[in-house]
Amino acid sequence: MNVIRFSEPDFSSRLRKLAAASSLFDPVIEQRTRSIIEAVQGRGDAALLELIERFDGARLTAEQLPVTTAELLQASIKADADLRQAVATAARNIEMFSRKSLRKNWSAKNTQGARVGEKFDPFQRVGIYIPGGTAPLVSTALMTITLARVAGCPQIVVCTPCGKDGAINAALLFAIRTAGATELYRVGGAQAIAALAYGTATIRPVQKIFGPGNAYVVAAKRLLFGRVAIDLLPGPSEIFILADDTAEAKFIAADLLAQAEHGSGHERVWLASPSAALISAVEKEIKRQLPLLPRREFISRALQNNGWLVQVKSLDQGIELANELAPEHCEVMARQAMKLAGRIVTAGAIFIGPYSPTVLGDYVAGPSHTLPTGGAGASFSGLTVDQFQRRTSLVEYSPAAFRKSLSAVAKFAQVEGLDAHERSATIRVEVQRPGHKADKATRVRKRRGG
């Protein structure tokens, strides 16, 4: 872990390093990702199969890309009672939270008496990426696919990487099937995102892509934004903990280690506290707990690259740092934690108090754990069910409401110099209706030979 203290003369410059650009904007990763996207766009399935062999070590045919119903059923049979119970527990909370978040159609009358409103329809075909690799994220299947199902999306297409033998983790397959996926393909990485965006002979393109991933997956989503709709930029995991001298060092160390263990080496973890004693205690606890963890090599690499223990001058300075970093996860373990949390305005999710560790949000709390990283939280919120809904405005004017609006429309069109806009409105009062005399505008136009 890297330790910096506000009393050090180079504190400000080291803080800038701490807040340096994340792997989401690494130019080398971006260029490699662009090459992958271009290959899939140009050569479709052939490029996918080559990339799967290169990155996952599996030699497949195009016919083997889809996961079969038989494979999904076999995975369900293998699921033990504890896994079934865990999936059911998480699914209930996620579905409840999602149903509360659904946006509903509405209508009202504006000041001229016209009927206006919004309707929300599910996207008809969505793509969801589920990370695999060193840690098949069973929970992510629930935290994404469930939202699509609750929103009513009829086609839910999932991509996830396979192992060298072409197989996908059975527990992950069980969760994907349980959550409600309608199609599943054994393809991962940036190439999966490109296939979902452009389509291939095997994988038809989608309208919007969702889900977290490594730096290459997120770079692909960023590069393809506009070609296809994108949810947000959820990359390698992050946690920022704001704590005072009442916090338990063992809890903090465990939470930092948990978010550093995903395996990419690009994870970022921070502790900010005005307590020098707590900083020292957490540093000791990390050294004590780390050797006990099976994934300690992954964790050590992440801590060396982007693990920071920061002694700030005050909790106020810690809050400023949190808002600058816009962390994916933010824990507050301090006196008046709820009040402090109210001042943190860029975090993806905030966990309040010593018994609300981030792992609860990772697995069972209810809100999706798909959250913005790399500072994107300043502009993006976490994944919610309404992102699977497409919004449409509805406008309906009666003749009376139209007449009340006509003068304002005409004035705007005149000021903007858009004569056809004005004509689109005024023609409706110029048309002679059966049994009625021509209105004044029509008579004037006839006198002018119009």
One Martini backbone bead per residue (centre of mass of N, CA, C, O) as a GRO file, in nm:
protein
  450
    1MET     BB    1   0.100   0.034   0.017
    2ASN     BB    2   0.020   0.372  -0.007
    3VAL     BB    3   0.150   0.650   0.188
    4ILE     BB    4  -0.017   0.958   0.285
    5ARG     BB    5   0.034   1.296   0.418
    6PHE     BB    6  -0.059   1.620   0.485
    7SER     BB    7   0.237   1.697   0.615
    8GLU     BB    8   0.358   1.667   0.351
    9PRO     BB    9   0.506   1.859   0.103
   10ASP     BB   10   0.389   1.647  -0.142
   11PHE     BB   11   0.079   1.600  -0.114
   12SER     BB   12  -0.054   1.730  -0.366
   13SER     BB   13   0.104   1.571  -0.586
   14ARG     BB   14   0.016   1.288  -0.483
   15LEU     BB   15  -0.285   1.328  -0.522
   16ARG     BB   16  -0.272   1.351  -0.831
   17LYS     BB   17  -0.178   1.060  -0.869
   18LEU     BB   18  -0.422   0.926  -0.734
   19ALA     BB   19  -0.614   1.087  -0.967
   20ALA     BB   20  -0.540   0.950  -1.202
   21ALA     BB   21  -0.584   0.804  -1.475
   22SER     BB   22  -0.732   0.538  -1.584
   23SER     BB   23  -0.762   0.248  -1.778
   24LEU     BB   24  -0.994   0.369  -1.959
   25PHE     BB   25  -0.749   0.583  -2.091
   26ASP     BB   26  -0.559   0.391  -2.233
   27PRO     BB   27  -0.396   0.405  -2.534
   28VAL     BB   28  -0.312   0.109  -2.570
   29ILE     BB   29  -0.584  -0.023  -2.515
   30GLU     BB   30  -0.739   0.132  -2.732
   31GLN     BB   31  -0.582   0.028  -2.982
   32ARG     BB   32  -0.633  -0.273  -2.939
   33THR     BB   33  -0.941  -0.251  -2.940
   34ARG     BB   34  -0.975  -0.135  -3.224
   35SER     BB   35  -0.865  -0.387  -3.369
   36ILE     BB   36  -1.083  -0.581  -3.272
   37ILE     BB   37  -1.328  -0.436  -3.386
   38GLU     BB   38  -1.238  -0.437  -3.686
   39ALA     BB   39  -1.230  -0.743  -3.714
   40VAL     BB   40  -1.529  -0.801  -3.651
   41GLN     BB   41  -1.654  -0.613  -3.860
   42GLY     BB   42  -1.507  -0.754  -4.114
   43ARG     BB   43  -1.515  -1.098  -4.012
   44GLY     BB   44  -1.666  -1.188  -3.772
   45ASP     BB   45  -1.660  -1.507  -3.681
   46ALA     BB   46  -1.363  -1.549  -3.758
   47ALA     BB   47  -1.254  -1.344  -3.553
   48LEU     BB   48  -1.373  -1.462  -3.300
   49LEU     BB   49  -1.227  -1.739  -3.311
   50GLU     BB   50  -0.940  -1.624  -3.302
   51LEU     BB   51  -0.972  -1.464  -3.031
   52ILE     BB   52  -1.049  -1.700  -2.851
   53GLU     BB   53  -0.786  -1.855  -2.893
   54ARG     BB   54  -0.591  -1.631  -2.799
   55PHE     BB   55  -0.735  -1.557  -2.505
   56ASP     BB   56  -0.873  -1.862  -2.417
   57GLY     BB   57  -0.775  -2.136  -2.579
   58ALA     BB   58  -1.020  -2.189  -2.777
   59ARG     BB   59  -1.147  -2.427  -3.016
   60LEU     BB   60  -1.388  -2.318  -3.244
   61THR     BB   61  -1.697  -2.302  -3.381
   62ALA     BB   62  -1.970  -2.137  -3.479
   63GLU     BB   63  -2.168  -2.361  -3.363
   64GLN     BB   64  -2.031  -2.321  -3.056
   65LEU     BB   65  -2.114  -2.040  -2.949
   66PRO     BB   66  -2.368  -2.143  -2.856
   67VAL     BB   67  -2.557  -2.214  -2.589
   68THR     BB   68  -2.723  -2.479  -2.482
   69THR     BB   69  -2.990  -2.613  -2.330
   70ALA     BB   70  -2.843  -2.860  -2.215
   71GLU     BB   71  -2.627  -2.702  -2.060
   72LEU     BB   72  -2.823  -2.547  -1.875
   73LEU     BB   73  -2.957  -2.795  -1.747
   74GLN     BB   74  -2.700  -2.922  -1.632
   75ALA     BB   75  -2.631  -2.683  -1.445
   76SER     BB   76  -2.889  -2.701  -1.276
   77ILE     BB   77  -2.836  -2.984  -1.162
   78LYS     BB   78  -2.558  -2.897  -1.016
   79ALA     BB   79  -2.701  -2.719  -0.830
   80ASP     BB   80  -2.698  -2.648  -0.516
   81ALA     BB   81  -2.870  -2.549  -0.241
   82ASP     BB   82  -2.696  -2.301  -0.169
   83LEU     BB   83  -2.702  -2.167  -0.444
   84ARG     BB   84  -3.006  -2.145  -0.473
   85GLN     BB   85  -3.044  -1.969  -0.221
   86ALA     BB   86  -2.862  -1.731  -0.298
   87VAL     BB   87  -3.003  -1.660  -0.564
   88ALA     BB   88  -3.286  -1.614  -0.441
   89THR     BB   89  -3.213  -1.387  -0.245
   90ALA     BB   90  -3.102  -1.187  -0.450
   91ALA     BB   91  -3.339  -1.182  -0.655
   92ARG     BB   92  -3.552  -1.058  -0.472
   93ASN     BB   93  -3.408  -0.786  -0.421
   94ILE     BB   94  -3.361  -0.701  -0.715
   95GLU     BB   95  -3.657  -0.708  -0.808
   96MET     BB   96  -3.773  -0.510  -0.606
   97PHE     BB   97  -3.595  -0.268  -0.679
   98SER     BB   98  -3.671  -0.261  -0.983
   99ARG     BB   99  -3.979  -0.216  -0.959
  100LYS     BB  100  -3.945   0.061  -0.811
  101SER     BB  101  -3.773   0.190  -1.074
  102LEU     BB  102  -3.984   0.198  -1.267
  103ARG     BB  103  -4.111   0.357  -1.532
  104LYS     BB  104  -4.408   0.550  -1.592
  105ASN     BB  105  -4.670   0.634  -1.741
  106TRP     BB  106  -4.777   0.971  -1.854
  107SER     BB  107  -5.023   1.247  -1.814
  108ALA     BB  108  -5.095   1.592  -1.925
  109LYS     BB  109  -5.171   1.934  -1.908
  110ASN     BB  110  -5.106   2.211  -2.047
  111THR     BB  111  -5.159   2.555  -2.070
  112GLN     BB  112  -5.337   2.494  -2.351
  113GLY     BB  113  -5.462   2.181  -2.317
  114ALA     BB  114  -5.265   1.975  -2.387
  115ARG     BB  115  -5.156   1.649  -2.441
  116VAL     BB  116  -4.897   1.518  -2.233
  117GLY     BB  117  -4.609   1.278  -2.234
  118GLU     BB  118  -4.505   0.941  -2.137
  119LYS     BB  119  -4.336   0.649  -2.264
  120PHE     BB  120  -4.233   0.304  -2.167
  121ASP     BB  121  -4.016   0.091  -2.340
  122PRO     BB  122  -3.868  -0.183  -2.410
  123PHE     BB  123  -3.612  -0.312  -2.520
  124GLN     BB  124  -3.596  -0.568  -2.764
  125ARG     BB  125  -3.259  -0.577  -2.776
  126VAL     BB  126  -3.015  -0.701  -2.554
  127GLY     BB  127  -2.683  -0.666  -2.417
  128ILE     BB  128  -2.482  -0.886  -2.202
  129TYR     BB  129  -2.201  -0.864  -1.989
  130ILE     BB  130  -2.006  -1.138  -1.846
  131PRO     BB  131  -1.767  -1.198  -1.653
  132GLY     BB  132  -1.480  -1.405  -1.615
  133GLY     BB  133  -1.221  -1.592  -1.586
  134THR     BB  134  -1.091  -1.583  -1.266
  135ALA     BB  135  -1.406  -1.460  -1.205
  136PRO     BB  136  -1.707  -1.576  -1.210
  137LEU     BB  137  -1.994  -1.358  -1.218
  138VAL     BB  138  -2.278  -1.452  -1.088
  139SER     BB  139  -2.400  -1.184  -0.976
  140THR     BB  140  -2.408  -1.026  -1.250
  141ALA     BB  141  -2.640  -1.177  -1.376
  142LEU     BB  142  -2.850  -1.066  -1.172
  143MET     BB  143  -2.765  -0.744  -1.198
  144THR     BB  144  -2.884  -0.751  -1.513
  145ILE     BB  145  -3.097  -0.953  -1.624
  146THR     BB  146  -3.324  -0.888  -1.426
  147LEU     BB  147  -3.376  -0.600  -1.532
  148ALA     BB  148  -3.459  -0.681  -1.818
  149ARG     BB  149  -3.701  -0.854  -1.732
  150VAL     BB  150  -3.859  -0.639  -1.571
  151ALA     BB  151  -3.877  -0.442  -1.825
  152GLY     BB  152  -3.950  -0.651  -2.086
  153CYS     BB  153  -3.731  -0.783  -2.248
  154PRO     BB  154  -3.746  -1.022  -2.502
  155GLN     BB  155  -3.424  -0.986  -2.570
  156ILE     BB  156  -3.152  -1.161  -2.400
  157VAL     BB  157  -2.810  -1.110  -2.455
  158VAL     BB  158  -2.531  -1.322  -2.377
  159CYS     BB  159  -2.185  -1.268  -2.280
  160THR     BB  160  -1.914  -1.511  -2.218
  161PRO     BB  161  -1.643  -1.659  -2.127
  162CYS     BB  162  -1.427  -1.928  -2.184
  163GLY     BB  163  -1.251  -2.196  -2.169
  164LYS     BB  164  -1.028  -2.409  -2.315
  165ASP     BB  165  -1.286  -2.622  -2.340
  166GLY     BB  166  -1.552  -2.421  -2.379
  167ALA     BB  167  -1.641  -2.376  -2.098
  168ILE     BB  168  -1.878  -2.286  -1.843
  169ASN     BB  169  -1.957  -2.205  -1.555
  170ALA     BB  170  -2.215  -2.355  -1.389
  171ALA     BB  171  -2.310  -2.130  -1.196
  172LEU     BB  172  -2.339  -1.918  -1.417
  173LEU     BB  173  -2.546  -2.065  -1.589
  174PHE     BB  174  -2.763  -2.080  -1.374
  175ALA     BB  175  -2.797  -1.770  -1.336
  176ILE     BB  176  -2.865  -1.697  -1.629
  177ARG     BB  177  -3.119  -1.870  -1.648
  178THR     BB  178  -3.271  -1.762  -1.397
  179ALA     BB  179  -3.280  -1.454  -1.486
  180GLY     BB  180  -3.358  -1.466  -1.832
  181ALA     BB  181  -3.212  -1.557  -2.068
  182THR     BB  182  -3.233  -1.614  -2.436
  183GLU     BB  183  -2.917  -1.579  -2.494
  184LEU     BB  184  -2.593  -1.760  -2.541
  185TYR     BB  185  -2.235  -1.677  -2.549
  186ARG     BB  186  -1.884  -1.788  -2.598
  187VAL     BB  187  -1.785  -1.463  -2.546
  188GLY     BB  188  -1.526  -1.226  -2.494
  189GLY     BB  189  -1.449  -0.920  -2.453
  190ALA     BB  190  -1.425  -0.691  -2.704
  191GLN     BB  191  -1.550  -0.893  -2.912
  192ALA     BB  192  -1.831  -0.904  -2.784
  193ILE     BB  193  -1.907  -0.608  -2.819
  194ALA     BB  194  -1.876  -0.602  -3.126
  195ALA     BB  195  -2.088  -0.822  -3.189
  196LEU     BB  196  -2.330  -0.671  -3.057
  197ALA     BB  197  -2.307  -0.418  -3.244
  198TYR     BB  198  -2.267  -0.555  -3.549
  199GLY     BB  199  -2.260  -0.839  -3.588
  200THR     BB  200  -2.312  -1.172  -3.709
  201ALA     BB  201  -2.398  -1.471  -3.829
  202THR     BB  202  -2.470  -1.557  -3.519
  203ILE     BB  203  -2.483  -1.254  -3.400
  204ARG     BB  204  -2.710  -1.036  -3.336
  205PRO     BB  205  -2.779  -0.726  -3.300
  206VAL     BB  206  -2.815  -0.462  -3.074
  207GLN     BB  207  -2.934  -0.172  -2.900
  208LYS     BB  208  -2.798  -0.251  -2.611
  209ILE     BB  209  -2.526  -0.227  -2.370
  210PHE     BB  210  -2.426  -0.429  -2.086
  211GLY     BB  211  -2.186  -0.420  -1.840
  212PRO     BB  212  -1.904  -0.535  -1.714
  213GLY     BB  213  -1.530  -0.504  -1.714
  214ASN     BB  214  -1.254  -0.468  -1.844
  215ALA     BB  215  -1.061  -0.241  -2.003
  216TYR     BB  216  -1.144  -0.353  -2.289
  217VAL     BB  217  -1.447  -0.352  -2.262
  218VAL     BB  218  -1.476  -0.048  -2.196
  219ALA     BB  219  -1.336   0.058  -2.448
  220ALA     BB  220  -1.542  -0.061  -2.644
  221LYS     BB  221  -1.787   0.092  -2.543
  222ARG     BB  222  -1.673   0.374  -2.597
  223LEU     BB  223  -1.615   0.333  -2.911
  224LEU     BB  224  -1.937   0.236  -2.967
  225PHE     BB  225  -2.063   0.488  -2.910
  226GLY     BB  226  -2.356   0.526  -3.130
  227ARG     BB  227  -2.378   0.256  -3.266
  228VAL     BB  228  -2.459   0.198  -2.969
  229ALA     BB  229  -2.597   0.159  -2.683
  230ILE     BB  230  -2.493   0.264  -2.349
  231ASP     BB  231  -2.480   0.255  -2.019
  232LEU     BB  232  -2.169   0.239  -1.904
  233LEU     BB  233  -1.836   0.252  -1.717
  234PRO     BB  234  -1.757  -0.061  -1.592
  235GLY     BB  235  -1.476  -0.137  -1.440
  236PRO     BB  236  -1.250  -0.167  -1.238
  237SER     BB  237  -1.243  -0.183  -0.917
  238GLU     BB  238  -1.371   0.032  -0.642
  239ILE     BB  239  -1.259   0.197  -0.325
  240PHE     BB  240  -1.386   0.428  -0.075
  241ILE     BB  241  -1.274   0.525   0.255
  242LEU     BB  242  -1.439   0.692   0.522
  243ALA     BB  243  -1.266   0.772   0.834
  244ASP     BB  244  -1.244   0.748   1.176
  245ASP     BB  245  -1.154   0.669   1.512
  246THR     BB  246  -1.413   0.456   1.523
  247ALA     BB  247  -1.298   0.263   1.339
  248GLU     BB  248  -1.235  -0.061   1.205
  249ALA     BB  249  -0.952  -0.193   1.079
  250LYS     BB  250  -1.044  -0.478   0.994
  251PHE     BB  251  -1.270  -0.389   0.807
  252ILE     BB  252  -1.114  -0.211   0.613
  253ALA     BB  253  -0.908  -0.418   0.512
  254ALA     BB  254  -1.114  -0.623   0.403
  255ASP     BB  255  -1.249  -0.427   0.194
  256LEU     BB  256  -0.999  -0.361   0.028
  257LEU     BB  257  -0.923  -0.655  -0.050
  258ALA     BB  258  -1.185  -0.735  -0.193
  259GLN     BB  259  -1.158  -0.510  -0.433
  260ALA     BB  260  -0.854  -0.623  -0.522
  261GLU     BB  261  -0.929  -0.945  -0.627
  262HIS     BB  262  -1.017  -0.969  -0.936
  263GLY     BB  263  -0.720  -0.948  -1.135
  264SER     BB  264  -0.621  -0.701  -1.328
  265GLY     BB  265  -0.454  -0.457  -1.157
  266HIS     BB  266  -0.671  -0.192  -1.184
  267GLU     BB  267  -0.746  -0.159  -0.917
  268ARG     BB  268  -0.899   0.074  -0.670
  269VAL     BB  269  -0.779   0.187  -0.340
  270TRP     BB  270  -0.916   0.381  -0.055
  271LEU     BB  271  -0.806   0.573   0.232
  272ALA     BB  272  -0.966   0.825   0.443
  273SER     BB  273  -0.800   0.989   0.727
  274PRO     BB  274  -0.726   1.180   1.025
  275SER     BB  275  -0.611   0.908   1.147
  276ALA     BB  276  -0.305   0.781   1.221
  277ALA     BB  277  -0.379   0.526   1.378
  278LEU     BB  278  -0.562   0.399   1.162
  279ILE     BB  279  -0.362   0.381   0.932
  280SER     BB  280  -0.166   0.191   1.080
  281ALA     BB  281  -0.369  -0.036   1.145
  282VAL     BB  282  -0.445  -0.101   0.850
  283GLU     BB  283  -0.165  -0.173   0.750
  284LYS     BB  284  -0.132  -0.416   0.943
  285GLU     BB  285  -0.387  -0.573   0.854
  286ILE     BB  286  -0.305  -0.622   0.565
  287LYS     BB  287  -0.046  -0.786   0.636
  288ARG     BB  288  -0.212  -1.007   0.790
  289GLN     BB  289  -0.443  -1.089   0.573
  290LEU     BB  290  -0.315  -1.142   0.293
  291PRO     BB  291  -0.169  -1.432   0.333
  292LEU     BB  292  -0.469  -1.576   0.366
  293LEU     BB  293  -0.516  -1.533   0.057
  294PRO     BB  294  -0.547  -1.688  -0.248
  295ARG     BB  295  -0.540  -1.387  -0.415
  296ARG     BB  296  -0.269  -1.226  -0.334
  297GLU     BB  297  -0.135  -1.159  -0.604
  298PHE     BB  298  -0.354  -0.980  -0.718
  299ILE     BB  299  -0.371  -0.786  -0.480
  300SER     BB  300  -0.078  -0.683  -0.470
  301ARG     BB  301  -0.082  -0.550  -0.748
  302ALA     BB  302  -0.309  -0.345  -0.688
  303LEU     BB  303  -0.179  -0.209  -0.437
  304GLN     BB  304   0.075  -0.110  -0.581
  305ASN     BB  305  -0.066   0.061  -0.802
  306ASN     BB  306  -0.375   0.140  -0.629
  307GLY     BB  307  -0.291   0.183  -0.311
  308TRP     BB  308  -0.441   0.400  -0.051
  309LEU     BB  309  -0.321   0.584   0.237
  310VAL     BB  310  -0.494   0.875   0.370
  311GLN     BB  311  -0.397   1.155   0.549
  312VAL     BB  312  -0.611   1.383   0.646
  313LYS     BB  313  -0.701   1.675   0.799
  314SER     BB  314  -1.010   1.603   0.729
  315LEU     BB  315  -1.324   1.510   0.647
  316ASP     BB  316  -1.360   1.734   0.441
  317GLN     BB  317  -1.118   1.648   0.267
  318GLY     BB  318  -1.226   1.363   0.213
  319ILE     BB  319  -1.477   1.453   0.056
  320GLU     BB  320  -1.329   1.600  -0.169
  321LEU     BB  321  -1.182   1.347  -0.270
  322ALA     BB  322  -1.426   1.177  -0.336
  323ASN     BB  323  -1.548   1.378  -0.548
  324GLU     BB  324  -1.299   1.361  -0.737
  325LEU     BB  325  -1.291   1.041  -0.784
  326ALA     BB  326  -1.555   0.891  -0.818
  327PRO     BB  327  -1.636   0.624  -0.685
  328GLU     BB  328  -1.786   0.331  -0.699
  329HIS     BB  329  -1.720   0.286  -0.392
  330CYS     BB  330  -1.856   0.405  -0.068
  331GLU     BB  331  -1.739   0.428   0.262
  332VAL     BB  332  -1.884   0.507   0.591
  333MET     BB  333  -1.679   0.533   0.900
  334ALA     BB  334  -1.853   0.740   1.117
  335ARG     BB  335  -1.962   0.994   1.251
  336GLN     BB  336  -2.237   1.077   1.102
  337ALA     BB  337  -2.259   0.911   0.830
  338MET     BB  338  -2.515   1.015   0.685
  339LYS     BB  339  -2.430   1.311   0.667
  340LEU     BB  340  -2.171   1.265   0.504
  341ALA     BB  341  -2.303   1.116   0.261
  342GLY     BB  342  -2.468   1.372   0.161
  343ARG     BB  343  -2.178   1.506   0.044
  344ILE     BB  344  -2.165   1.269  -0.157
  345VAL     BB  345  -2.195   1.315  -0.533
  346THR     BB  346  -2.013   1.069  -0.718
  347ALA     BB  347  -2.091   0.802  -0.632
  348GLY     BB  348  -2.221   0.500  -0.709
  349ALA     BB  349  -2.201   0.395  -0.400
  350ILE     BB  350  -2.326   0.395  -0.057
  351PHE     BB  351  -2.185   0.288   0.261
  352ILE     BB  352  -2.334   0.280   0.588
  353GLY     BB  353  -2.135   0.183   0.808
  354PRO     BB  354  -1.990  -0.111   0.955
  355TYR     BB  355  -2.256  -0.304   0.834
  356SER     BB  356  -2.192  -0.195   0.505
  357PRO     BB  357  -2.051  -0.361   0.301
  358THR     BB  358  -1.984  -0.396  -0.031
  359VAL     BB  359  -2.057  -0.702  -0.056
  360LEU     BB  360  -2.362  -0.659  -0.032
  361GLY     BB  361  -2.381  -0.508  -0.306
  362ASP     BB  362  -2.255  -0.740  -0.479
  363TYR     BB  363  -2.504  -0.955  -0.393
  364VAL     BB  364  -2.798  -0.865  -0.196
  365ALA     BB  365  -2.935  -0.580  -0.152
  366GLY     BB  366  -3.038  -0.484  -0.487
  367PRO     BB  367  -2.867  -0.304  -0.617
  368SER     BB  368  -2.673  -0.267  -0.866
  369HIS     BB  369  -2.318  -0.340  -0.920
  370THR     BB  370  -2.330  -0.161  -1.171
  371LEU     BB  371  -2.064   0.077  -1.196
  372PRO     BB  372  -1.888   0.350  -1.208
  373THR     BB  373  -1.557   0.429  -1.330
  374GLY     BB  374  -1.282   0.634  -1.361
  375GLY     BB  375  -1.473   0.901  -1.284
  376ALA     BB  376  -1.769   0.858  -1.415
  377GLY     BB  377  -1.952   0.935  -1.162
  378ALA     BB  378  -1.976   1.244  -1.234
  379SER     BB  379  -2.186   1.148  -1.494
  380PHE     BB  380  -2.268   0.865  -1.380
  381SER     BB  381  -2.476   0.611  -1.305
  382GLY     BB  382  -2.597   0.341  -1.212
  383LEU     BB  383  -2.761   0.063  -1.268
  384THR     BB  384  -3.096   0.062  -1.405
  385VAL     BB  385  -3.402  -0.034  -1.519
  386ASP     BB  386  -3.461   0.227  -1.699
  387GLN     BB  387  -3.225   0.156  -1.911
  388PHE     BB  388  -3.436  -0.065  -2.048
  389GLN     BB  389  -3.588   0.193  -2.129
  390ARG     BB  390  -3.782   0.361  -2.372
  391ARG     BB  391  -3.833   0.693  -2.444
  392THR     BB  392  -4.152   0.870  -2.515
  393SER     BB  393  -4.313   1.124  -2.651
  394LEU     BB  394  -4.640   1.285  -2.601
  395VAL     BB  395  -4.867   1.453  -2.843
  396GLU     BB  396  -5.196   1.630  -2.797
  397TYR     BB  397  -5.405   1.835  -2.997
  398SER     BB  398  -5.647   2.046  -2.998
  399PRO     BB  399  -5.798   2.300  -3.154
  400ALA     BB  400  -5.788   2.487  -2.906
  401ALA     BB  401  -5.491   2.445  -2.825
  402PHE     BB  402  -5.375   2.532  -3.096
  403ARG     BB  403  -5.475   2.829  -3.099
  404LYS     BB  404  -5.322   2.910  -2.831
  405SER     BB  405  -5.024   2.846  -2.977
  406LEU     BB  406  -4.979   3.001  -3.249
  407SER     BB  407  -4.833   3.271  -3.181
  408ALA     BB  408  -4.577   3.145  -3.057
  409VAL     BB  409  -4.489   2.981  -3.301
  410ALA     BB  410  -4.467   3.216  -3.502
  411LYS     BB  411  -4.252   3.377  -3.348
  412PHE     BB  412  -4.028   3.171  -3.341
  413ALA     BB  413  -4.005   3.136  -3.651
  414GLN     BB  414  -3.936   3.431  -3.714
  415VAL     BB  415  -3.679   3.459  -3.539
  416GLU     BB  416  -3.542   3.195  -3.687
  417GLY     BB  417  -3.620   3.186  -4.001
  418LEU     BB  418  -3.874   2.959  -4.025
  419ASP     BB  419  -4.120   2.942  -4.247
  420ALA     BB  420  -4.212   2.639  -4.250
  421HIS     BB  421  -4.293   2.633  -3.957
  422GLU     BB  422  -4.520   2.839  -3.975
  423ARG     BB  423  -4.679   2.698  -4.201
  424SER     BB  424  -4.743   2.433  -4.041
  425ALA     BB  425  -4.948   2.596  -3.865
  426THR     BB  426  -5.123   2.802  -4.048
  427ILE     BB  427  -5.257   2.593  -4.243
  428ARG     BB  428  -5.478   2.503  -4.023
  429VAL     BB  429  -5.637   2.797  -4.061
  430GLU     BB  430  -5.668   2.799  -4.389
  431VAL     BB  431  -5.848   2.570  -4.402
  432GLN     BB  432  -6.142   2.480  -4.545
  433ARG     BB  433  -6.435   2.390  -4.411
  434PRO     BB  434  -6.714   2.238  -4.428
  435GLY     BB  435  -6.951   2.501  -4.415
  436HIS     BB  436  -6.718   2.718  -4.430
  437LYS     BB  437  -6.562   2.997  -4.433
  438ALA     BB  438  -6.303   3.155  -4.516
  439ASP     BB  439  -6.052   3.276  -4.377
  440LYS     BB  440  -5.859   3.545  -4.361
  441ALA     BB  441  -5.595   3.422  -4.470
  442THR     BB  442  -5.720   3.312  -4.730
  443ARG     BB  443  -5.826   3.582  -4.847
  444VAL     BB  444  -5.554   3.720  -4.865
  445ARG     BB  445  -5.417   3.517  -5.055
  446LYS     BB  446  -5.617   3.550  -5.292
  447ARG     BB  447  -5.563   3.856  -5.343
  448ARG     BB  448  -5.243   3.777  -5.399
  449GLY     BB  449  -5.251   3.494  -5.566
  450GLY     BB  450  -5.212   3.224  -5.365
   0.00000   0.00000   0.00000
